[in-house]
PDB file of C-alpha atoms in Angstrom:
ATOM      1  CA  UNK A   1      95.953  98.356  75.180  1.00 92.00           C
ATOM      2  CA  UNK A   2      95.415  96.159  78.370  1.00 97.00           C
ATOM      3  CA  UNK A   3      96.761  96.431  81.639  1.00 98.00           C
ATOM      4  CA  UNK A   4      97.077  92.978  83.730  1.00 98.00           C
ATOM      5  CA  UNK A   5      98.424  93.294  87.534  1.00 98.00           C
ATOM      6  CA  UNK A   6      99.280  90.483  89.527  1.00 99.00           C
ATOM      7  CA  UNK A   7      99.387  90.252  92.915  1.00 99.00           C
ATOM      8  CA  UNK A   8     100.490  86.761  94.905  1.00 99.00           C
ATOM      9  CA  UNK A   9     101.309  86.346  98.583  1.00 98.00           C
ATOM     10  CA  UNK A  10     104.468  84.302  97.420  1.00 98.00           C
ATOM     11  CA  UNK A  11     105.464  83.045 100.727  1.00 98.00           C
ATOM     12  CA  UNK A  12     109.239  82.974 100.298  1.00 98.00           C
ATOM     13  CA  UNK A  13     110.182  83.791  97.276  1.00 98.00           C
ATOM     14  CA  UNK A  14     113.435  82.419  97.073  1.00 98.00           C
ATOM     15  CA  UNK A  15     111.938  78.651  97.824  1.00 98.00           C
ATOM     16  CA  UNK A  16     109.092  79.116  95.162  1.00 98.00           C
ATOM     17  CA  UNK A  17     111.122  81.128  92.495  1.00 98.00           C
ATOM     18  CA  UNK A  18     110.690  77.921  90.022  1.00 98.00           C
ATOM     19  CA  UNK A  19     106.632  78.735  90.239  1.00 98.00           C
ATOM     20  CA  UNK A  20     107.219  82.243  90.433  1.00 98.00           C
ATOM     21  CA  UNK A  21     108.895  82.261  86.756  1.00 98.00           C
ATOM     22  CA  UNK A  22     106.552  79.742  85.513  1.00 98.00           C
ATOM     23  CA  UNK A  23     103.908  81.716  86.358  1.00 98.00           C
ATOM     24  CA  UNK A  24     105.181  84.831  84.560  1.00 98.00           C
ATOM     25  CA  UNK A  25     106.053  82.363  81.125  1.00 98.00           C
ATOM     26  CA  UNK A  26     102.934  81.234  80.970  1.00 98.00           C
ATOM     27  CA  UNK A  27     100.699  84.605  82.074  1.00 98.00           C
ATOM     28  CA  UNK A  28     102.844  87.387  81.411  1.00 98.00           C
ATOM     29  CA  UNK A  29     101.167  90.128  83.549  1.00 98.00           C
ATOM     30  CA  UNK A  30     102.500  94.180  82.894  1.00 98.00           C
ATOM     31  CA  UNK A  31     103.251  94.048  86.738  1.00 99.00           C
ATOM     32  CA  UNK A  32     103.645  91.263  89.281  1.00 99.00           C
ATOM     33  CA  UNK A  33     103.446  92.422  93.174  1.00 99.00           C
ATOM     34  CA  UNK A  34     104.670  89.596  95.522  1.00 99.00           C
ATOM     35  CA  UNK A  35     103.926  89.898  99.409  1.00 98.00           C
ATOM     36  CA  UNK A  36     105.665  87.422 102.001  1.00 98.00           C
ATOM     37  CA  UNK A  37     108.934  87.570 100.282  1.00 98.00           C
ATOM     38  CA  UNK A  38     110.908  86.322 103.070  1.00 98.00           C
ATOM     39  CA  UNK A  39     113.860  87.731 102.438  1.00 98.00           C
ATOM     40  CA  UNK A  40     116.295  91.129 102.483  1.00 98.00           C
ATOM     41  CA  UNK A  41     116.310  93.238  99.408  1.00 98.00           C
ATOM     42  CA  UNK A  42     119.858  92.167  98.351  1.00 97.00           C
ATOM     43  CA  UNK A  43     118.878  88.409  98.536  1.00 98.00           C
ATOM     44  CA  UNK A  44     115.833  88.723  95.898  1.00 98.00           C
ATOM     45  CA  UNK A  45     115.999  86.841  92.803  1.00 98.00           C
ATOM     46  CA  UNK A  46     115.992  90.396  90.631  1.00 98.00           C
ATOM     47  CA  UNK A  47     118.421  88.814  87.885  1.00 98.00           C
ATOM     48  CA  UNK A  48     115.796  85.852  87.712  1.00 98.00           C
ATOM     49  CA  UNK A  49     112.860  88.244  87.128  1.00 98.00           C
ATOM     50  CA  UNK A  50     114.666  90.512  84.933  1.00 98.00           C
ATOM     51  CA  UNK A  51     115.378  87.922  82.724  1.00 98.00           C
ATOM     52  CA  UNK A  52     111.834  87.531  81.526  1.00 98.00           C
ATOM     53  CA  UNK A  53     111.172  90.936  81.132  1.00 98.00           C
ATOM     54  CA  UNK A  54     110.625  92.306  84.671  1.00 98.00           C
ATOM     55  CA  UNK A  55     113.545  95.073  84.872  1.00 98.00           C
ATOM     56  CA  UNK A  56     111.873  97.273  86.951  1.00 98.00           C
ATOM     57  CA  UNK A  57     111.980  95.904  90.571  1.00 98.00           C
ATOM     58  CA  UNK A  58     111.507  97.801  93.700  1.00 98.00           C
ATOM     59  CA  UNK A  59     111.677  95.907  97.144  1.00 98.00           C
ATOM     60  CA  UNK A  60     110.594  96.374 100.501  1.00 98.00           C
ATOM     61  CA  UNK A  61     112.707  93.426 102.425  1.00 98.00           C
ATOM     62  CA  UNK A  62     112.954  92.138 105.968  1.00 97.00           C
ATOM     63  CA  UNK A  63     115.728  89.106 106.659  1.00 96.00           C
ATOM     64  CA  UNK A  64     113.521  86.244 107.034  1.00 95.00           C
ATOM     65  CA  UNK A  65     109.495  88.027 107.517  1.00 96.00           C
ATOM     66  CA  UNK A  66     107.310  89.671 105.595  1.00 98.00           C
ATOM     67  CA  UNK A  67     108.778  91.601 102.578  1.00 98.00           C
ATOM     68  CA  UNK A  68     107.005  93.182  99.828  1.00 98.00           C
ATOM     69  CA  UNK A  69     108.340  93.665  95.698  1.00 98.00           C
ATOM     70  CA  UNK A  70     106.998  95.093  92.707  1.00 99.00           C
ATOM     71  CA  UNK A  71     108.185  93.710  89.417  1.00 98.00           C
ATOM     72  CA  UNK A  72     107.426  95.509  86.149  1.00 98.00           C
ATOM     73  CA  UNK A  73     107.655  95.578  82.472  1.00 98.00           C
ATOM     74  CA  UNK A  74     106.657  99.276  82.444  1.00 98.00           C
ATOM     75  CA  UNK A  75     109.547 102.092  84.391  1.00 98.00           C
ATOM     76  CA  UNK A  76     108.827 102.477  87.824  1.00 98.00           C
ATOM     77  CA  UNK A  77     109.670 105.806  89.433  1.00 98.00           C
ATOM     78  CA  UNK A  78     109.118 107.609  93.214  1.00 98.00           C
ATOM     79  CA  UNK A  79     108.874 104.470  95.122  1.00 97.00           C
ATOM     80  CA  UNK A  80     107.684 105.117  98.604  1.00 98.00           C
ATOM     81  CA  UNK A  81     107.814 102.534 101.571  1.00 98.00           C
ATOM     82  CA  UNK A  82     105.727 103.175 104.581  1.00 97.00           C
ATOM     83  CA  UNK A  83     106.338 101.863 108.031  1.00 97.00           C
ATOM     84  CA  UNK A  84     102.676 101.557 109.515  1.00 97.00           C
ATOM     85  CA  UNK A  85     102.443 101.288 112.944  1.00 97.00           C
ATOM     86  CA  UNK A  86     106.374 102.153 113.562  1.00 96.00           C
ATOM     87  CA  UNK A  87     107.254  98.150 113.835  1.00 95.00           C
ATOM     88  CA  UNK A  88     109.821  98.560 110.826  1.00 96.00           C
ATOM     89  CA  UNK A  89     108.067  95.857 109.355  1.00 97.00           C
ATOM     90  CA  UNK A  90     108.144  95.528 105.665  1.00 98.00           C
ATOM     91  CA  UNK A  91     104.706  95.696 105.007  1.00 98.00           C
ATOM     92  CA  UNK A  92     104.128  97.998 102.332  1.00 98.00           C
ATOM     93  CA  UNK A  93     105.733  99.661  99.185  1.00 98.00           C
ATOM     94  CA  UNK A  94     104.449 101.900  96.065  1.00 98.00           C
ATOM     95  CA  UNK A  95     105.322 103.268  93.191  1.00 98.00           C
ATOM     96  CA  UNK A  96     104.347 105.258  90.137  1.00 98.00           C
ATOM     97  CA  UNK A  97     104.059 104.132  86.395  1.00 98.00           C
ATOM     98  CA  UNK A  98     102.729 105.562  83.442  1.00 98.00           C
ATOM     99  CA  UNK A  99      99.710 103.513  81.160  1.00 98.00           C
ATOM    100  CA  UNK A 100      97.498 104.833  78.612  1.00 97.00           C
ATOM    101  CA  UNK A 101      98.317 108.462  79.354  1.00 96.00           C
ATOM    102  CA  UNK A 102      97.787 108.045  82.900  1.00 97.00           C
ATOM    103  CA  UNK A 103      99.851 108.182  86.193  1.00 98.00           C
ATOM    104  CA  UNK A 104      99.236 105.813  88.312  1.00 98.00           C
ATOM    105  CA  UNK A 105     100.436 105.225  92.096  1.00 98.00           C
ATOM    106  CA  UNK A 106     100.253 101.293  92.758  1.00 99.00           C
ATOM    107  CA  UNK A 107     100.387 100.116  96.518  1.00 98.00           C
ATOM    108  CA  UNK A 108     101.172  97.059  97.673  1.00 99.00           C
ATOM    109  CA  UNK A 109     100.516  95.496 101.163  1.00 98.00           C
ATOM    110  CA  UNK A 110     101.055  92.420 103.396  1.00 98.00           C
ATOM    111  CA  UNK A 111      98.540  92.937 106.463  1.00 98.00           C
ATOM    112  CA  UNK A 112      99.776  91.587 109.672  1.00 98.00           C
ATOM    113  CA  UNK A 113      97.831  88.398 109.773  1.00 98.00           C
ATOM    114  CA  UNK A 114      97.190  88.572 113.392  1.00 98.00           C
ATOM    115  CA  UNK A 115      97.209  85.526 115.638  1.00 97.00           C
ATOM    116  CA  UNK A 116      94.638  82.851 116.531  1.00 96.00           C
ATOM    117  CA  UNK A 117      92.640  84.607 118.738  1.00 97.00           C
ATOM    118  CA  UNK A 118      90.863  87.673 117.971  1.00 97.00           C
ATOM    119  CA  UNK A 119      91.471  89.561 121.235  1.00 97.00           C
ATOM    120  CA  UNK A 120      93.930  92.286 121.530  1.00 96.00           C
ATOM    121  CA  UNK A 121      93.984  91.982 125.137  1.00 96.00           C
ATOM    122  CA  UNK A 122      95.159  88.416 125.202  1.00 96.00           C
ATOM    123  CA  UNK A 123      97.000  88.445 121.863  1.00 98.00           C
ATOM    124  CA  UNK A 124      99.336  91.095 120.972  1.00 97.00           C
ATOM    125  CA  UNK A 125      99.515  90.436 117.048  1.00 98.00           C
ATOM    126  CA  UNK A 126      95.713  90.958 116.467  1.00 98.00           C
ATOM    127  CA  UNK A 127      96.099  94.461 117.750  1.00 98.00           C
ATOM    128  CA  UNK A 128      98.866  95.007 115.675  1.00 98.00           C
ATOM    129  CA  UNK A 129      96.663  94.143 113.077  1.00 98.00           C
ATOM    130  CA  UNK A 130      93.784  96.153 114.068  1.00 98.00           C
ATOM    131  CA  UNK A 131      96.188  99.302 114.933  1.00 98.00           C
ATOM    132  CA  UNK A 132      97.149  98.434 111.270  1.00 98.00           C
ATOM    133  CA  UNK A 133      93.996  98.991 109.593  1.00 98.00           C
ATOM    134  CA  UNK A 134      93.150 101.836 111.095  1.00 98.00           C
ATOM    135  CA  UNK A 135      96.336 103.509 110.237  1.00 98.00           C
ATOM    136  CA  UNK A 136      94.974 102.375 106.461  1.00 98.00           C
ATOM    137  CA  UNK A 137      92.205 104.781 106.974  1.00 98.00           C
ATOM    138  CA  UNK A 138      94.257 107.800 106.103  1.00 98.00           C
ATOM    139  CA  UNK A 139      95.205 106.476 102.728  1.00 98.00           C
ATOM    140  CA  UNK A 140      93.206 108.012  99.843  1.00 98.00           C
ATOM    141  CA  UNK A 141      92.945 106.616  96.334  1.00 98.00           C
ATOM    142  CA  UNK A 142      92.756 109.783  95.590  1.00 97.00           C
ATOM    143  CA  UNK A 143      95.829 111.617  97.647  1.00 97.00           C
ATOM    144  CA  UNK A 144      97.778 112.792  94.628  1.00 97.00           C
ATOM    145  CA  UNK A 145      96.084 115.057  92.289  1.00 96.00           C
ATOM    146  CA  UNK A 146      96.322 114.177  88.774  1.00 97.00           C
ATOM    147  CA  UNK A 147      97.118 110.787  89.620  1.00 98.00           C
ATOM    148  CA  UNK A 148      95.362 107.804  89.777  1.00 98.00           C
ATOM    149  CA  UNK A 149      95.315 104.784  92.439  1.00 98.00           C
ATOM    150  CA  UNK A 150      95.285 100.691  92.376  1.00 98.00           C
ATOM    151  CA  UNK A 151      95.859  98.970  95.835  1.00 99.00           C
ATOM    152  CA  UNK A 152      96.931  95.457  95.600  1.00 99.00           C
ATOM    153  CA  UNK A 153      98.142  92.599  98.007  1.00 98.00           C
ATOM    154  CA  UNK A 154      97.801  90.237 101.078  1.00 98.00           C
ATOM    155  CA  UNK A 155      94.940  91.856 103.018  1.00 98.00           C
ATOM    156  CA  UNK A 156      94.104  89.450 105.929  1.00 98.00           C
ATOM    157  CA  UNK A 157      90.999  90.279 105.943  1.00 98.00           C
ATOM    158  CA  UNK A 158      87.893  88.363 104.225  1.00 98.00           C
ATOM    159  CA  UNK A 159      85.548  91.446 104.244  1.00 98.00           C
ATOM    160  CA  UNK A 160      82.272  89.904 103.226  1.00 98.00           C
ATOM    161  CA  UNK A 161      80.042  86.706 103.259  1.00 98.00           C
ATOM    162  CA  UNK A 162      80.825  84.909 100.401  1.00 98.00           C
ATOM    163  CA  UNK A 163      84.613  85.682 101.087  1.00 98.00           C
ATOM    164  CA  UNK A 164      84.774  82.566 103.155  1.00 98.00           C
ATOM    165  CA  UNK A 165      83.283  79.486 103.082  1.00 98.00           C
ATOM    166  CA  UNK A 166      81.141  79.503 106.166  1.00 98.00           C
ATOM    167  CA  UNK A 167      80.014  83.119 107.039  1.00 98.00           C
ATOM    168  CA  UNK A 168      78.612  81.981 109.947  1.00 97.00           C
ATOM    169  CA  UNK A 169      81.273  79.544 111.092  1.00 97.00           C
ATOM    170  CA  UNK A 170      83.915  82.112 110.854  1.00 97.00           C
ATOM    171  CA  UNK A 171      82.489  84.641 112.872  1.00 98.00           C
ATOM    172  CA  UNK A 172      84.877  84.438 115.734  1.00 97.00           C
ATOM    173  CA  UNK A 173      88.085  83.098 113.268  1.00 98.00           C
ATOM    174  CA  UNK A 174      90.477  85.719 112.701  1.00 98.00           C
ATOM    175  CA  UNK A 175      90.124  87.677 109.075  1.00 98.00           C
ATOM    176  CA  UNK A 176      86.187  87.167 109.688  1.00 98.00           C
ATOM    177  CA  UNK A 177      85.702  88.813 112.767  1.00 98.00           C
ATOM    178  CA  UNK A 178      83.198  91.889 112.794  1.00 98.00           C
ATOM    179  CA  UNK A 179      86.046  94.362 114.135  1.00 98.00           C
ATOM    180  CA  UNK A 180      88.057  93.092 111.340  1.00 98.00           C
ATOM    181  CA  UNK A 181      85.759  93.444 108.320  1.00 98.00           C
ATOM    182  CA  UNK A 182      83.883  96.824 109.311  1.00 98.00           C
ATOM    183  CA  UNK A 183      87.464  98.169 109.576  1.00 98.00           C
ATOM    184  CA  UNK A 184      88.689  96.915 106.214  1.00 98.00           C
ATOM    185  CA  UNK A 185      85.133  98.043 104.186  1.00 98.00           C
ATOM    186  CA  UNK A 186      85.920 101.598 106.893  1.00 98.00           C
ATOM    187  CA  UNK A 187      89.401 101.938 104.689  1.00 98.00           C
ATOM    188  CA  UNK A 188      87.998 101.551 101.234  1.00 98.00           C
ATOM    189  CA  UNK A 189      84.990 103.929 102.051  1.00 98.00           C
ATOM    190  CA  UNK A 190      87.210 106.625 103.707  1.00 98.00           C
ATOM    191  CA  UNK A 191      89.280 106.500 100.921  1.00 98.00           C
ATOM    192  CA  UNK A 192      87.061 106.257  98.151  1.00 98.00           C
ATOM    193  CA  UNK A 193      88.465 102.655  96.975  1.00 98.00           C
ATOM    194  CA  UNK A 194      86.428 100.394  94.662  1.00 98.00           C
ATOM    195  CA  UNK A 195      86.726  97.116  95.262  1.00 98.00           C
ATOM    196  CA  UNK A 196      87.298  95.704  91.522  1.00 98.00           C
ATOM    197  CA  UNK A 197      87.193  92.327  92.236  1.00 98.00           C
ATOM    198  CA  UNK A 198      83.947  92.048  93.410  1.00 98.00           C
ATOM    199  CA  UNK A 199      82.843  95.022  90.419  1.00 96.00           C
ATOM    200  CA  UNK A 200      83.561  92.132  88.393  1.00 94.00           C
ATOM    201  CA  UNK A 201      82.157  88.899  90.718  1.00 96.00           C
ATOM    202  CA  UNK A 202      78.810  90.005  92.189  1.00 97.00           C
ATOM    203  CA  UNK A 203      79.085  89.994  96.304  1.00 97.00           C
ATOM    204  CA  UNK A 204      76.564  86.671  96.287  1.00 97.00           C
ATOM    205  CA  UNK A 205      79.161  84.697  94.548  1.00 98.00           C
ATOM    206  CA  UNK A 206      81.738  82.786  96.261  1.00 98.00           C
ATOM    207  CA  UNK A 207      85.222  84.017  95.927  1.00 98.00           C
ATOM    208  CA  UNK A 208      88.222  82.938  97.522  1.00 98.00           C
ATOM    209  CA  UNK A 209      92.124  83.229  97.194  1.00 98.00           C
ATOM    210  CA  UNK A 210      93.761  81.253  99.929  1.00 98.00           C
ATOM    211  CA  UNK A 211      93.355  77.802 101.209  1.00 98.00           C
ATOM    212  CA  UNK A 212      94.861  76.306 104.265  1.00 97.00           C
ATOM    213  CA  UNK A 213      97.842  74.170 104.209  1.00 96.00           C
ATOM    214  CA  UNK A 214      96.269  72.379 107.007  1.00 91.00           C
ATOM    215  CA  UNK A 215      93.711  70.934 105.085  1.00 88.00           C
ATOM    216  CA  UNK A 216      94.406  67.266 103.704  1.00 87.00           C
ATOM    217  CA  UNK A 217      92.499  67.507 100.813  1.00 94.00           C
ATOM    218  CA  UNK A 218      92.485  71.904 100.017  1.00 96.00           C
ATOM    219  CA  UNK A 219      90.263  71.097  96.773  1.00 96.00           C
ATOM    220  CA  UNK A 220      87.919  68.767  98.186  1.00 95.00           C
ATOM    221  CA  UNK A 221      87.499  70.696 100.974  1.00 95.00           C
ATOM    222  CA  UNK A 222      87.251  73.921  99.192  1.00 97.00           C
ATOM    223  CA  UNK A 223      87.187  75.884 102.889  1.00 97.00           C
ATOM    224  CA  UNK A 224      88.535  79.078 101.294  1.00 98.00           C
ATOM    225  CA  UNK A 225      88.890  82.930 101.940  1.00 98.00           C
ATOM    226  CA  UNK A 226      89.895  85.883 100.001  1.00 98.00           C
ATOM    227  CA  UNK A 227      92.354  87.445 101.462  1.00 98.00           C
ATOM    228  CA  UNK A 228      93.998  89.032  98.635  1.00 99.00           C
ATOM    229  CA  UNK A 229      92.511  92.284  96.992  1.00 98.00           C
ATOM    230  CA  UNK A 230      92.728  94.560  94.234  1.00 98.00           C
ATOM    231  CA  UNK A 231      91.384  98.117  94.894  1.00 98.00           C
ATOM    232  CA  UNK A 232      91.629 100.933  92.545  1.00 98.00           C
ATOM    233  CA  UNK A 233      90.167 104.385  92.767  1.00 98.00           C
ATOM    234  CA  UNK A 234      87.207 105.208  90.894  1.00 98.00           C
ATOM    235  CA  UNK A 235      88.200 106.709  87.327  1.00 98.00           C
ATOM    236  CA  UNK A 236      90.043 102.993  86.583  1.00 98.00           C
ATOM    237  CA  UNK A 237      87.341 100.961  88.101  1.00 98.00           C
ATOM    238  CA  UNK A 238      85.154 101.504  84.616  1.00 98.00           C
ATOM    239  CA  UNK A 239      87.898 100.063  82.585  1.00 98.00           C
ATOM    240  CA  UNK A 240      87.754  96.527  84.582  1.00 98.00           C
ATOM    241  CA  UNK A 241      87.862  94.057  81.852  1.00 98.00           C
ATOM    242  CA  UNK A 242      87.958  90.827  83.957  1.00 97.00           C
ATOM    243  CA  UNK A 243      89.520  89.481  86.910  1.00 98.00           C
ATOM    244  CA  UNK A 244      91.560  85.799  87.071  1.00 98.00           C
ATOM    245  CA  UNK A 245      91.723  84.175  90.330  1.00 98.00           C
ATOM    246  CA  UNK A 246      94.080  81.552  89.473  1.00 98.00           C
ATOM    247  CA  UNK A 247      92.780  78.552  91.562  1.00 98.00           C
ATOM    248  CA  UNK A 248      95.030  75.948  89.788  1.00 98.00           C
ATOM    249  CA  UNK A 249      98.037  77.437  91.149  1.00 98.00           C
ATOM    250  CA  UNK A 250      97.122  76.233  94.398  1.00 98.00           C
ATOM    251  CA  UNK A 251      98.293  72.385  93.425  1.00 97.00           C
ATOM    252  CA  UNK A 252     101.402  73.247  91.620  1.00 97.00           C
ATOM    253  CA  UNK A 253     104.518  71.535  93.514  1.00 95.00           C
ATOM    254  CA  UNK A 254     105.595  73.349  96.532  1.00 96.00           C
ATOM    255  CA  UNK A 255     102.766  75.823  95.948  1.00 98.00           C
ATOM    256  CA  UNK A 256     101.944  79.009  98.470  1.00 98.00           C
ATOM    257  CA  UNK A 257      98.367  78.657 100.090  1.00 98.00           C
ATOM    258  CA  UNK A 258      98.032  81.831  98.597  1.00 98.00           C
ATOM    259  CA  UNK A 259      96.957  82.090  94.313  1.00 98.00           C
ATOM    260  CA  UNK A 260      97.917  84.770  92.022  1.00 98.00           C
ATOM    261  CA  UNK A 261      95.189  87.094  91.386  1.00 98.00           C
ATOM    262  CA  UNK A 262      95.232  89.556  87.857  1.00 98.00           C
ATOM    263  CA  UNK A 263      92.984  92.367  87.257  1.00 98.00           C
ATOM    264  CA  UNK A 264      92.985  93.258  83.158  1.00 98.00           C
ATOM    265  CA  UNK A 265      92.115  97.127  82.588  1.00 98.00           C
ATOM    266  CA  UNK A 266      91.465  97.960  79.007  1.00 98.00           C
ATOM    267  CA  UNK A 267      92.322 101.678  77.621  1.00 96.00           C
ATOM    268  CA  UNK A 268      89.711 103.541  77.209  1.00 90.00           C
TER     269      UNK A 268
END
């Protein structure tokens, strides 16, 4: 039996629902978690998604920013939304389901993306971001006893080398910057997350999941980051079959410059 979770920085869910349900025809994940979602939790397309087999839907919404969902074949139960740094952002939501005889808590973030300029003192939103991350610290994969952990969504954050496409070049670009990355690879250390995406791509390979609207040609150009990330804590991380980075997606009409990401876990 093989879990697949999606996660895809959607941004706006309610313009890209046509792509949204495409996607989840074609690929049929267990669990889809969308980030950017744009919208208030009464104004999600839930009747849409439930339609193709997604019934269980919790939402984290904010009327017109950020906004986080979790859509599920499998019963979700004791969803949690936390408000990190007291903004009242909707930046992050969980909940608990049940696979191969084991509980599992799934997270799922949108990180503040933080500005142009990496400088809290001269741009409020990249201290946000940084205040952010180091509230992330606290959380352990490993926080409920008898239950396991996956952490999934929108980090912001390209955390090593080959997780942009000029290490050197993006030094001083926000999701790059050194105060940036030590924190993020600080939050999976602290709390004993494995990084499965890069279990399954080694660390010398490049591996993005974003690419700039800005760019006239995205493909050509191929100037890409990963900021999206699946974590999970370390008694799932064995059972890693594969990991899809759905480039394509990218070039579908009216695309986000974000791509769905799917880690497959096989039962042991």
């Amino acid at each position: 039996m093989t879990l697949a979770i999606t996660t895809w920085n959607i941004n706006s869910v309610r313009l890209r629902l046509p792509i949204v349900e495409d996607f989840l025809r074609q690929h049929n994940p267990d669990i889809l978690c969308l980030q950017e979602i744009k919208c208030q939790n009464d104004q999600f397309p839930s009747e849409h998604i439930a339609a193709l087999g997604y019934s269980n839907i919790v939402i984290h919404g904010q009327k017109g920013y950020h906004g986080v969902a979790i859509c599920s074949k499998l019963p979700l139960t004791e969803d949690h939304r936390q408000d990190y740094c007291g903004m009242g952002d909707s930046r992050h939501i969980s909940a608990v389901f049940e696979w191969a005889g084991r509980r599992i808590r799934l997270h799922n973030f949108y990180v503040p993306a933080g500005g142009d300029e990496p400088n809290r003192e001269i741009n409020p939103k990249f201290g946000h971001k940084l205040d952010f991350v180091e509230e992330m610290k606290a959380l352990s994969a490993d926080a409920e006893p008898g239950t396991a952990a996956i952490l999934v969504g929108d980090l912001n954050i390209a955390p090593l080398e080959h997780d942009v496409w000029s290490h050197k070049q993006m030094l001083k670009i926000v999701s790059h910057t050194p105060v940036e990355t030590d924190g993020l690879m600080e939050v999976m250390r602290r709390g004993a997350w494995v990084d499965v995406m890069r279990q399954h791509v080694p660390a010398s390979d490049k591996l993005y999941t974003w690419w700039s609207y800005r760019a006239k040609d995205w493909a050509a150009a191929d100037r890409g980051r990963r900021l999206d990330h699946i974590w999970s804590s370390a008694d799932l991380a064995p059972l890693l079959s594969r990991i899809e980075v759905l480039k394509e997606a990218r070039g579908w009409a009216q695309p986000s410059d974000h791509v769905p990401v799917t880690a497959f876990f096989d039962a042991p």
